[in-house]
PDB file of C-alpha atoms in Angstrom:
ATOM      1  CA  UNK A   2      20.096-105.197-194.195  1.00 87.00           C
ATOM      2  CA  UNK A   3      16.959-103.849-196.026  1.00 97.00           C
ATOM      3  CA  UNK A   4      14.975-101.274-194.183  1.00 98.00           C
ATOM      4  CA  UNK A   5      11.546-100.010-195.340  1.00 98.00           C
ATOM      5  CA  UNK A   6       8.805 -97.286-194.268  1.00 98.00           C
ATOM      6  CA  UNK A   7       5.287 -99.662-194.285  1.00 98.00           C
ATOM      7  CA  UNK A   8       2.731 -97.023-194.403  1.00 98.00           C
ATOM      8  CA  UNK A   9      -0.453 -98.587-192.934  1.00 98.00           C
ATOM      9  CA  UNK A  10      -2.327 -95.452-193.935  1.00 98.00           C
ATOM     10  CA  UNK A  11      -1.713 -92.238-195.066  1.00 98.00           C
ATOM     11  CA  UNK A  12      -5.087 -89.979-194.631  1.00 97.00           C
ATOM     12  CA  UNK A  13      -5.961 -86.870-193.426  1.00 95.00           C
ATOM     13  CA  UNK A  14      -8.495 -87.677-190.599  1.00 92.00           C
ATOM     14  CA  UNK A  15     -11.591 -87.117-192.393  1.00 93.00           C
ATOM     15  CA  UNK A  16      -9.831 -89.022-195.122  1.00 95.00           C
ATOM     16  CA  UNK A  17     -11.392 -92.853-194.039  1.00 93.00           C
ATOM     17  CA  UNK A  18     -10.625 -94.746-196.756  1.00 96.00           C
ATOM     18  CA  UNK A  19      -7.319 -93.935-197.276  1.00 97.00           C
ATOM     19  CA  UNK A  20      -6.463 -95.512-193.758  1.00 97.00           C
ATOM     20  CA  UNK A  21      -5.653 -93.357-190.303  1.00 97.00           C
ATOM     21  CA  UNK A  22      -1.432 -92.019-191.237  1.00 98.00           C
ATOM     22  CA  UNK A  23       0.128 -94.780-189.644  1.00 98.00           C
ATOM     23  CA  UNK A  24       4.002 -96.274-190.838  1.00 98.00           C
ATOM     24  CA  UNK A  25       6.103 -98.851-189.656  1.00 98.00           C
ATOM     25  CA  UNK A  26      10.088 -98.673-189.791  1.00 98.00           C
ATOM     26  CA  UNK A  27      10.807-102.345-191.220  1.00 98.00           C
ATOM     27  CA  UNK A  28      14.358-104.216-190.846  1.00 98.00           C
ATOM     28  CA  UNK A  29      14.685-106.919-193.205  1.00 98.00           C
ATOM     29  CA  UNK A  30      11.366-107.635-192.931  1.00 97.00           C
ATOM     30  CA  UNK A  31      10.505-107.452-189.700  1.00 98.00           C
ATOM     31  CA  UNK A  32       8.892-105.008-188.087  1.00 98.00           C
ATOM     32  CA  UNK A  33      10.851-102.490-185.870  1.00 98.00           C
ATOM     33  CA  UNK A  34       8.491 -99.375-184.575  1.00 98.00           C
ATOM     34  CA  UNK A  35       5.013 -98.197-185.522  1.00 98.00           C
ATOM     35  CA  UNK A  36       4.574 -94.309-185.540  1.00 98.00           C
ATOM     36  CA  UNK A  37       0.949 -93.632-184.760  1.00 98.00           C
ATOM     37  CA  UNK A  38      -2.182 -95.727-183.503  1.00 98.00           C
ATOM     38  CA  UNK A  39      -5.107 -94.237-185.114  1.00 98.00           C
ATOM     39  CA  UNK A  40      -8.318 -95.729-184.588  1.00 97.00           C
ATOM     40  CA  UNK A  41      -7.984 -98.356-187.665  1.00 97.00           C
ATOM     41  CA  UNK A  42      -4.321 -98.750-187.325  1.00 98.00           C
ATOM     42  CA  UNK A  43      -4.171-102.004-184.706  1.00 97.00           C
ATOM     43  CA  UNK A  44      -6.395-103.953-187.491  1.00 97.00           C
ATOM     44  CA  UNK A  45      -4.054-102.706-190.757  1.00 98.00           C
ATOM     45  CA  UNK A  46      -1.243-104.138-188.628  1.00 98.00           C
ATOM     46  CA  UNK A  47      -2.178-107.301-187.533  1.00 98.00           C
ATOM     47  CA  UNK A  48      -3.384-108.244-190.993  1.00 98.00           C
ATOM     48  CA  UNK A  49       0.275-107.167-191.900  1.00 98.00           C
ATOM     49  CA  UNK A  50       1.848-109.008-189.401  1.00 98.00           C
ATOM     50  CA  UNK A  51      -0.063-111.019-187.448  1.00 97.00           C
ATOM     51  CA  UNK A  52       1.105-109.588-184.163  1.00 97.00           C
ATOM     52  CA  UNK A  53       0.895-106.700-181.978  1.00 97.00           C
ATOM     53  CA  UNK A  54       3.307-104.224-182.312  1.00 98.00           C
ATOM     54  CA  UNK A  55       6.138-104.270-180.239  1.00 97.00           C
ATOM     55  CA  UNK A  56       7.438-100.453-180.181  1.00 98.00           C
ATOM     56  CA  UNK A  57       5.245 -97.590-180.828  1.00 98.00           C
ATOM     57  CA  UNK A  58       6.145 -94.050-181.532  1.00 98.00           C
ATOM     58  CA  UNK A  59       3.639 -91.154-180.842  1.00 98.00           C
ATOM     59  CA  UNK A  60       4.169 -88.016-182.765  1.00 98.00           C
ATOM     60  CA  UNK A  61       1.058 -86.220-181.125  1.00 98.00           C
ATOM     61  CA  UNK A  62      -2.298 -86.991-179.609  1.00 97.00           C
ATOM     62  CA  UNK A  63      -4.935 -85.977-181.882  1.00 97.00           C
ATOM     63  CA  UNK A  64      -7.320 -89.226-182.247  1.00 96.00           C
ATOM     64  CA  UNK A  65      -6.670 -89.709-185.617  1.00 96.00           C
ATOM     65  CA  UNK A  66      -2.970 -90.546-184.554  1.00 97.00           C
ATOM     66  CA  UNK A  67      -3.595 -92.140-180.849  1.00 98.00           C
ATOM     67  CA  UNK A  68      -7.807 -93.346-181.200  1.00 97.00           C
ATOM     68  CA  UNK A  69      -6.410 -97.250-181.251  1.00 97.00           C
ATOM     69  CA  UNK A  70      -4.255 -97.439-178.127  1.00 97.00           C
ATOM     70  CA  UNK A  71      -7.691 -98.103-176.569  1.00 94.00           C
ATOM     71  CA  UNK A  72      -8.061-101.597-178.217  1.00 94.00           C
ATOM     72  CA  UNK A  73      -4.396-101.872-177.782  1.00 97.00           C
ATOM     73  CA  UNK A  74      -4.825-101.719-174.313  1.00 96.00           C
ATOM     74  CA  UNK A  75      -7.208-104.650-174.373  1.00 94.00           C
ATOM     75  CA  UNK A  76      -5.477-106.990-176.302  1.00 95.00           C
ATOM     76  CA  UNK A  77      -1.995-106.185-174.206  1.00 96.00           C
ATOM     77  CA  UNK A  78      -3.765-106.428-171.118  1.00 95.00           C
ATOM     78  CA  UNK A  79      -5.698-109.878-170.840  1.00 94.00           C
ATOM     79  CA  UNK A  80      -1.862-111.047-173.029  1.00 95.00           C
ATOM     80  CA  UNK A  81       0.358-111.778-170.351  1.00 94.00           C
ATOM     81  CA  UNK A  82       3.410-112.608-172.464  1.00 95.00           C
ATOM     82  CA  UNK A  83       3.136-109.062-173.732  1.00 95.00           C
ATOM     83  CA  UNK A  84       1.186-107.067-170.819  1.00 96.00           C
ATOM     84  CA  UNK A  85       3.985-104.521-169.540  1.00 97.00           C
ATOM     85  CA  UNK A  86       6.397-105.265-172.422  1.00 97.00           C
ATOM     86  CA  UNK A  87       5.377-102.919-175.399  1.00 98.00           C
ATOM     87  CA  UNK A  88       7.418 -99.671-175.123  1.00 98.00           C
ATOM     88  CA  UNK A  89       5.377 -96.544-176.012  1.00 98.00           C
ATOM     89  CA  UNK A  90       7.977 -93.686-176.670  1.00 98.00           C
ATOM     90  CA  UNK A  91       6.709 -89.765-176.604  1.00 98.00           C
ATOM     91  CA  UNK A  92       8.255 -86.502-175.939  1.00 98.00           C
ATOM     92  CA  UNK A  93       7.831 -86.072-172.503  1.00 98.00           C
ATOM     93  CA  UNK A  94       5.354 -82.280-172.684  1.00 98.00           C
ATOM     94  CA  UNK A  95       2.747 -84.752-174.305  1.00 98.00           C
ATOM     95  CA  UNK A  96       2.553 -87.024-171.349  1.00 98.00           C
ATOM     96  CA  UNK A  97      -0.582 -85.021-170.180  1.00 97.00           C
ATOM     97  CA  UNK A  98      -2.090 -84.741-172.958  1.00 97.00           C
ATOM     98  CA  UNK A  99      -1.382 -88.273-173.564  1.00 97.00           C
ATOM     99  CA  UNK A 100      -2.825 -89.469-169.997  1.00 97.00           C
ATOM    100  CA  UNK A 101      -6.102 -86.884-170.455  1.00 96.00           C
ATOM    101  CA  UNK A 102      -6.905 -88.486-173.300  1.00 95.00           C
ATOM    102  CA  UNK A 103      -6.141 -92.398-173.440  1.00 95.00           C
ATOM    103  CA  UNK A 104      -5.690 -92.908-169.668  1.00 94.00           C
ATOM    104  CA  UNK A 105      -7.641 -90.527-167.358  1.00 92.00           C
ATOM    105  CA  UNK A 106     -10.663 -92.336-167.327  1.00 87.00           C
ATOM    106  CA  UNK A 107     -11.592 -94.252-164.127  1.00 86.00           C
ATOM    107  CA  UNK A 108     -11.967 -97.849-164.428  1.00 83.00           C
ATOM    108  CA  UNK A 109     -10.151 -98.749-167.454  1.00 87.00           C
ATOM    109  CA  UNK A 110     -11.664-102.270-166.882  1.00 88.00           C
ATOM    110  CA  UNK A 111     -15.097-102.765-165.517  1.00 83.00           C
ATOM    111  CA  UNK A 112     -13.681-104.834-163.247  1.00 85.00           C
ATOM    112  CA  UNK A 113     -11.478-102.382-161.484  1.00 85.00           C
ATOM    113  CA  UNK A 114      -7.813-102.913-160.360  1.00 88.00           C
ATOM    114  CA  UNK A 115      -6.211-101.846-163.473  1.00 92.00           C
ATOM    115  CA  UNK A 116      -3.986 -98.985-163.650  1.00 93.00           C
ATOM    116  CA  UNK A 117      -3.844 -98.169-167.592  1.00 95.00           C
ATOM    117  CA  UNK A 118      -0.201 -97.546-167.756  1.00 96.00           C
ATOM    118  CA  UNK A 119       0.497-101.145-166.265  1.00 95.00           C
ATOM    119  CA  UNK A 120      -0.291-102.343-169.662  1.00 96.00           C
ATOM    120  CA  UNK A 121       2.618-101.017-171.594  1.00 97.00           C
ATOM    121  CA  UNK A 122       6.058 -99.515-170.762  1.00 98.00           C
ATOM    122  CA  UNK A 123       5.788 -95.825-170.839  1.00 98.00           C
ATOM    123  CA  UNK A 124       9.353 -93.997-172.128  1.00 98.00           C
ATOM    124  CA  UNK A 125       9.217 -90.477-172.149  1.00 98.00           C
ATOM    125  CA  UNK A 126      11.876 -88.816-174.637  1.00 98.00           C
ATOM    126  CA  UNK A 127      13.123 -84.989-175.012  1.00 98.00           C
ATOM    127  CA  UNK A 128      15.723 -85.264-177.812  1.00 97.00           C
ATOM    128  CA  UNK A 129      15.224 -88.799-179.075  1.00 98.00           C
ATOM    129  CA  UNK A 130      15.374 -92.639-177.683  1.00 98.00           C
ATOM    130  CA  UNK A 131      17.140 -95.485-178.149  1.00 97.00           C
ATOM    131  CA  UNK A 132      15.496 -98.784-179.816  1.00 98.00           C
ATOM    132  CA  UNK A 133      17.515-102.096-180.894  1.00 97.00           C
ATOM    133  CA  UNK A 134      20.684-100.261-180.617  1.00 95.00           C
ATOM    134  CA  UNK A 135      19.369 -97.655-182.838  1.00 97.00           C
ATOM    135  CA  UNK A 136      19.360 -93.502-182.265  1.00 97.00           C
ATOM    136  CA  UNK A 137      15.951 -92.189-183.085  1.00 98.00           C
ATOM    137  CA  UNK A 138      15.619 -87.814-183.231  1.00 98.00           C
ATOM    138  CA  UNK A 139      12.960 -86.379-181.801  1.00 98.00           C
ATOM    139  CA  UNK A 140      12.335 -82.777-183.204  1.00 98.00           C
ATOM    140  CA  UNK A 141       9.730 -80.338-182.562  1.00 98.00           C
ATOM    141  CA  UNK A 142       7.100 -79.889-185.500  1.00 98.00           C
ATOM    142  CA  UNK A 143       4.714 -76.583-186.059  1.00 97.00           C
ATOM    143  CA  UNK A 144       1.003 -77.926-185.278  1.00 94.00           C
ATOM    144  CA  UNK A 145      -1.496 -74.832-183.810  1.00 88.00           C
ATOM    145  CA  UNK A 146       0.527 -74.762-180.787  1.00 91.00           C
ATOM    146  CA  UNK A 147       4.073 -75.007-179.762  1.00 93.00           C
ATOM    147  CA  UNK A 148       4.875 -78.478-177.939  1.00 95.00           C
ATOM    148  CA  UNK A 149       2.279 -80.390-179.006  1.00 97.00           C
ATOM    149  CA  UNK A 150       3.765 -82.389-182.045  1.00 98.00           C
ATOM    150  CA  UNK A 151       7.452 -84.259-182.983  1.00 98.00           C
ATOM    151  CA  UNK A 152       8.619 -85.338-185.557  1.00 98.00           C
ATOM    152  CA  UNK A 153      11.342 -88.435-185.865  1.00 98.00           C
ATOM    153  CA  UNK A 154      14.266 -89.085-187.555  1.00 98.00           C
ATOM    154  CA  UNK A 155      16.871 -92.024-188.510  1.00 98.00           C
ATOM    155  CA  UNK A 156      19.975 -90.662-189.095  1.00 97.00           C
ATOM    156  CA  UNK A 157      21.129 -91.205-192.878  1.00 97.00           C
ATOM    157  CA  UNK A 158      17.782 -92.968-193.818  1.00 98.00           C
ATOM    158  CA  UNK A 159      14.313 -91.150-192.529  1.00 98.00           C
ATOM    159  CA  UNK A 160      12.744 -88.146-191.007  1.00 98.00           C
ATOM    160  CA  UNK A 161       8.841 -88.780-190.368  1.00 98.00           C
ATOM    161  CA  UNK A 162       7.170 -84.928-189.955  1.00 98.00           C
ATOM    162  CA  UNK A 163       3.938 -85.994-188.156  1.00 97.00           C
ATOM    163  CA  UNK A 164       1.525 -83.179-188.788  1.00 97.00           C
ATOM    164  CA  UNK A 165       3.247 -80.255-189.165  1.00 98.00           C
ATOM    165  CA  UNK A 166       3.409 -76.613-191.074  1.00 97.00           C
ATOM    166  CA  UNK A 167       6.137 -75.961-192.952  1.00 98.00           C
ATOM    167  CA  UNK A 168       9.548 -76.511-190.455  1.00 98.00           C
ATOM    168  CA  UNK A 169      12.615 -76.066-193.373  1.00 98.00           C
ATOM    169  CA  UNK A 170      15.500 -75.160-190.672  1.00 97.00           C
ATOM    170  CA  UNK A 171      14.334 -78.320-188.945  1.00 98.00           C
ATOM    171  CA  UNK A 172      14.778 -80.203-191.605  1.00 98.00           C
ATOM    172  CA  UNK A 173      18.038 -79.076-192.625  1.00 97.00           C
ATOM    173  CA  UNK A 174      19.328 -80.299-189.362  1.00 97.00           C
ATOM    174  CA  UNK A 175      17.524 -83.751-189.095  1.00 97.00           C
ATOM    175  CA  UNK A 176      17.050 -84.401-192.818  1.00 97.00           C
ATOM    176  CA  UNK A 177      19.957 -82.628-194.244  1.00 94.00           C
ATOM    177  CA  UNK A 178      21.776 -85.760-195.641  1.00 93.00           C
ATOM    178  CA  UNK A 179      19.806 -87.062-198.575  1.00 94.00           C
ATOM    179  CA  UNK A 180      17.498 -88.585-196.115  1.00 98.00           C
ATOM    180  CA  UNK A 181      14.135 -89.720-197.478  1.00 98.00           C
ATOM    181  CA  UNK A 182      11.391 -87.146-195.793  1.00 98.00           C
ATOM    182  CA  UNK A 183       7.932 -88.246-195.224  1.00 98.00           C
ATOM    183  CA  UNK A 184       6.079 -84.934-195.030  1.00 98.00           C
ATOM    184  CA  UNK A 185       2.357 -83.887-194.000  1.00 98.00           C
ATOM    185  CA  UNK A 186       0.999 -82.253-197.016  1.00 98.00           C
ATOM    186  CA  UNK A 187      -2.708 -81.804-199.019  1.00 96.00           C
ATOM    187  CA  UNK A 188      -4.014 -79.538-201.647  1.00 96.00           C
ATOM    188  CA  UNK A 189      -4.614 -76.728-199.274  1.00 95.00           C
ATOM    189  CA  UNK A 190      -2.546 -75.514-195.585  1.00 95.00           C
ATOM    190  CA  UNK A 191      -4.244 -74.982-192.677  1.00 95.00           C
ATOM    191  CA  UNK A 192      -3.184 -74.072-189.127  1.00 92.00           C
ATOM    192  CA  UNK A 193      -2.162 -77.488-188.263  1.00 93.00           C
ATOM    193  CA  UNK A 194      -1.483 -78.939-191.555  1.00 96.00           C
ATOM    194  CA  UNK A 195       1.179 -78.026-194.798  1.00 98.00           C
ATOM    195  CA  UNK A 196      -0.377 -77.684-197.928  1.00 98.00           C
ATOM    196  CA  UNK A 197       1.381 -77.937-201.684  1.00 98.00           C
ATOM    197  CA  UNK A 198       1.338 -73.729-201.886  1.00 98.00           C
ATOM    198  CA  UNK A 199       3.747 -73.907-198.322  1.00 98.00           C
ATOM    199  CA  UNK A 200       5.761 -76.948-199.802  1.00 98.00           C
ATOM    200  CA  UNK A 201       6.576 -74.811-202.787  1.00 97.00           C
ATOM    201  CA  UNK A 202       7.487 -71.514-201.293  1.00 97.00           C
ATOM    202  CA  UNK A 203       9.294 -72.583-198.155  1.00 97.00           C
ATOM    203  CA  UNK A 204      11.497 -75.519-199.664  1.00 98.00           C
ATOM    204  CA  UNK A 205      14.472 -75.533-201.713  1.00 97.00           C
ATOM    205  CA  UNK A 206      14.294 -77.927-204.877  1.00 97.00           C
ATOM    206  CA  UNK A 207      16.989 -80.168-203.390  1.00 96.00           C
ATOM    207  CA  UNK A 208      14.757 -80.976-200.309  1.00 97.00           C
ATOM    208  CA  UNK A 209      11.243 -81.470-202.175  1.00 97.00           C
ATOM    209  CA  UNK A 210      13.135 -83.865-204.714  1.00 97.00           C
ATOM    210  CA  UNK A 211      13.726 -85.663-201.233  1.00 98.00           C
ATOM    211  CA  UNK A 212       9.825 -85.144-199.981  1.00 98.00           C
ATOM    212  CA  UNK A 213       7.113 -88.395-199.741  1.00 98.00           C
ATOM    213  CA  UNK A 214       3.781 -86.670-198.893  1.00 98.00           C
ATOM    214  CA  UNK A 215       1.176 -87.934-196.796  1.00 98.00           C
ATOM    215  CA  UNK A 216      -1.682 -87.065-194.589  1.00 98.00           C
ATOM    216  CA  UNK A 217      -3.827 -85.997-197.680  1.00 98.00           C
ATOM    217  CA  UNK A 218      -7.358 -85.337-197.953  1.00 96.00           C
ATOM    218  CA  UNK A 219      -8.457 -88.048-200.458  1.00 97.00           C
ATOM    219  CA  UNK A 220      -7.500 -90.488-203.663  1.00 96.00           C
ATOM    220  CA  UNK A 221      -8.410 -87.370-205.547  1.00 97.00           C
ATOM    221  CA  UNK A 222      -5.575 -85.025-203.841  1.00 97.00           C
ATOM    222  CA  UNK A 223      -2.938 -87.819-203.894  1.00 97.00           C
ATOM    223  CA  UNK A 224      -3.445 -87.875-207.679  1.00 98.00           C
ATOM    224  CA  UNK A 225      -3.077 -84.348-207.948  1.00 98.00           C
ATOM    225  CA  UNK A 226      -0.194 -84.184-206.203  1.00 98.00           C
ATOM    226  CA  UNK A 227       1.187 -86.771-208.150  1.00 98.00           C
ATOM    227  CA  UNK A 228       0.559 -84.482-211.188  1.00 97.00           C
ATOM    228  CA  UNK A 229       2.977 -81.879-209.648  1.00 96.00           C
ATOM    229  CA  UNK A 230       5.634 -83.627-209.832  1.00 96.00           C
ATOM    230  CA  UNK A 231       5.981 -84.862-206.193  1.00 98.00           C
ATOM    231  CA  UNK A 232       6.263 -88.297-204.909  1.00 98.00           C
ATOM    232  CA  UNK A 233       2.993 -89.488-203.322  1.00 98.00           C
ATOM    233  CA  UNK A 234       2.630 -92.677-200.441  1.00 98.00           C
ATOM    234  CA  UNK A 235      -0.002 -94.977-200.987  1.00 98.00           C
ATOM    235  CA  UNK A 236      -1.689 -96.831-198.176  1.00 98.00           C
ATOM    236  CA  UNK A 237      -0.023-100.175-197.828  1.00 98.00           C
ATOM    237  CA  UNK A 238       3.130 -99.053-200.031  1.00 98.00           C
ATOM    238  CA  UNK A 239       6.400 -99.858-198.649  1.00 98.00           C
ATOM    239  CA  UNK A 240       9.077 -97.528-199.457  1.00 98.00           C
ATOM    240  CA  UNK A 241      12.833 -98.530-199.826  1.00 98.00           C
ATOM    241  CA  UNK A 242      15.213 -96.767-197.197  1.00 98.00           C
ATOM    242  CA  UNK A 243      19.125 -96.185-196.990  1.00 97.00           C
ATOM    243  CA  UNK A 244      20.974 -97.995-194.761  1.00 97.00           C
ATOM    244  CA  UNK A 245      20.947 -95.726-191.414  1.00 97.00           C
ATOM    245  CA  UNK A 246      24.101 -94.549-190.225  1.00 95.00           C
ATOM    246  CA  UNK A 247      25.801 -95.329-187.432  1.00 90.00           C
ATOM    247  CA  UNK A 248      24.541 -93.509-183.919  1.00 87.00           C
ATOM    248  CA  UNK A 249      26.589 -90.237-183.020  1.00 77.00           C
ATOM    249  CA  UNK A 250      29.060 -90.303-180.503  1.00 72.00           C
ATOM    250  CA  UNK A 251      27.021 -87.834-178.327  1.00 76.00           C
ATOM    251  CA  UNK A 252      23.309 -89.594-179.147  1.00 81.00           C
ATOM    252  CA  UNK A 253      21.472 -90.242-175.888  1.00 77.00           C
TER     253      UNK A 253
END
């Protein structure tokens, strides 16, 4: 099999026209599970697929990263081969924030009747989730506050930071087999956000020979960080992937 990270986008949010971070996890092809639904993501994949995707992965629910599940919505809803079949997997403390900020909002059709969740299959996680016989991690990221971001991780072939600070100990545990790690970084740190200052004092040079960085501020910064020496996603790049290993005995 041939397995590939699609990234759809890979902008910071103010960052329009390098495209909402957005990747899908490819199988020969085909597409397996998106990770993210900003608000141009649902257009960047149906003129990469022609479909609707079919699993969806939330890492956290700023709008940059959840603003198209509205127009999702739609399209699932008035579908009814797909209505109630698209499984939405997040860890389950973002459920509220998740339902305050996509769902809570009365009338989700104007013409009433319509609970928002009916549209989609809703699969809370804590340590990871199952998909196509697969074993996807789930690990806690550093974003502002505690519990409000994950990560995910393929064991063998990916680990997908979300936004995030620096999180090395994480890492080693989900990432610590010459997994390919698609990291949140830009020129400068922030509360929310690793910059190329944090990537160089909190990793070892065997992990940041590993690193893909995303979620930058502009064409300008990915260039830059290019120039140090670190490996740089593009929007619409598709990145080559180890085979994953097989699930752990004790997964699920």
């Amino acid at each position: 099999m041939n397995w590939h990270l699609h990234f759809l986008g890979t902008g910071a949010a103010h960052a329009v026209e390098l495209g909402s971070s957005a990747v899908v996890l490819e199988r020969d092809g085909e597409p397996l599970l998106l990770i993210d639904c900003g608000p141009d993501t649902l257009d960047r994949y149906r003129a990469a697929y022609g479909s609707l995707p079919r699993a969806l992965y939330i890492t956290h629910t700023h709008m940059d990263h959840i603003g198209g599940m509205e127009r999702l919505f739609t399209r699932v809803w008035f579908d009814e081969a797909l209505r109630g079949t698209i499984r939405v997997f997040c860890h389950a403390v973002l459920v509220p924030w998740l339902q305050a900020r996509v769902a809570d909002y009365p009338g989700v059709l104007a013409e009433g009747g319509v609970n928002y969740w009916e549209a989609f299959r809703l699969l809370p996680c804590t340590r990871g989730f199952w998909l196509d016989g697969l074993w996807f991690d789930v690990f806690a990221t550093r974003h502002h506050r505690p519990d409000t971001s994950f990560g995910l991780a393929l064991a063998g072939s990916f680990a997908y930071t979300g936004d995030t600070r620096p999180i090395p100990e994480v890492l080693e545990r989900y990432a610590g087999n010459e997994e390919l790690v698609a990291h949140d970084c830009s020129l400068h740190g922030n509360p929310s956000h690793t910059g190329i200052d944090d990537i160089e004092r909190e990793y070892a040079t065997a992990l940041r020979d590993r690193l893909l960085l995303y979620h930058y501020g502009s064409a300008a910064d990915g260039v830059a960080l290019s120039a140090r020496g670190y490996r740089v996603a593009a929007t619409g790049q598709r990145i080559a992937l180890r085979m994953p290993t097989p699930p752990r005995a004790d997964a699920g």
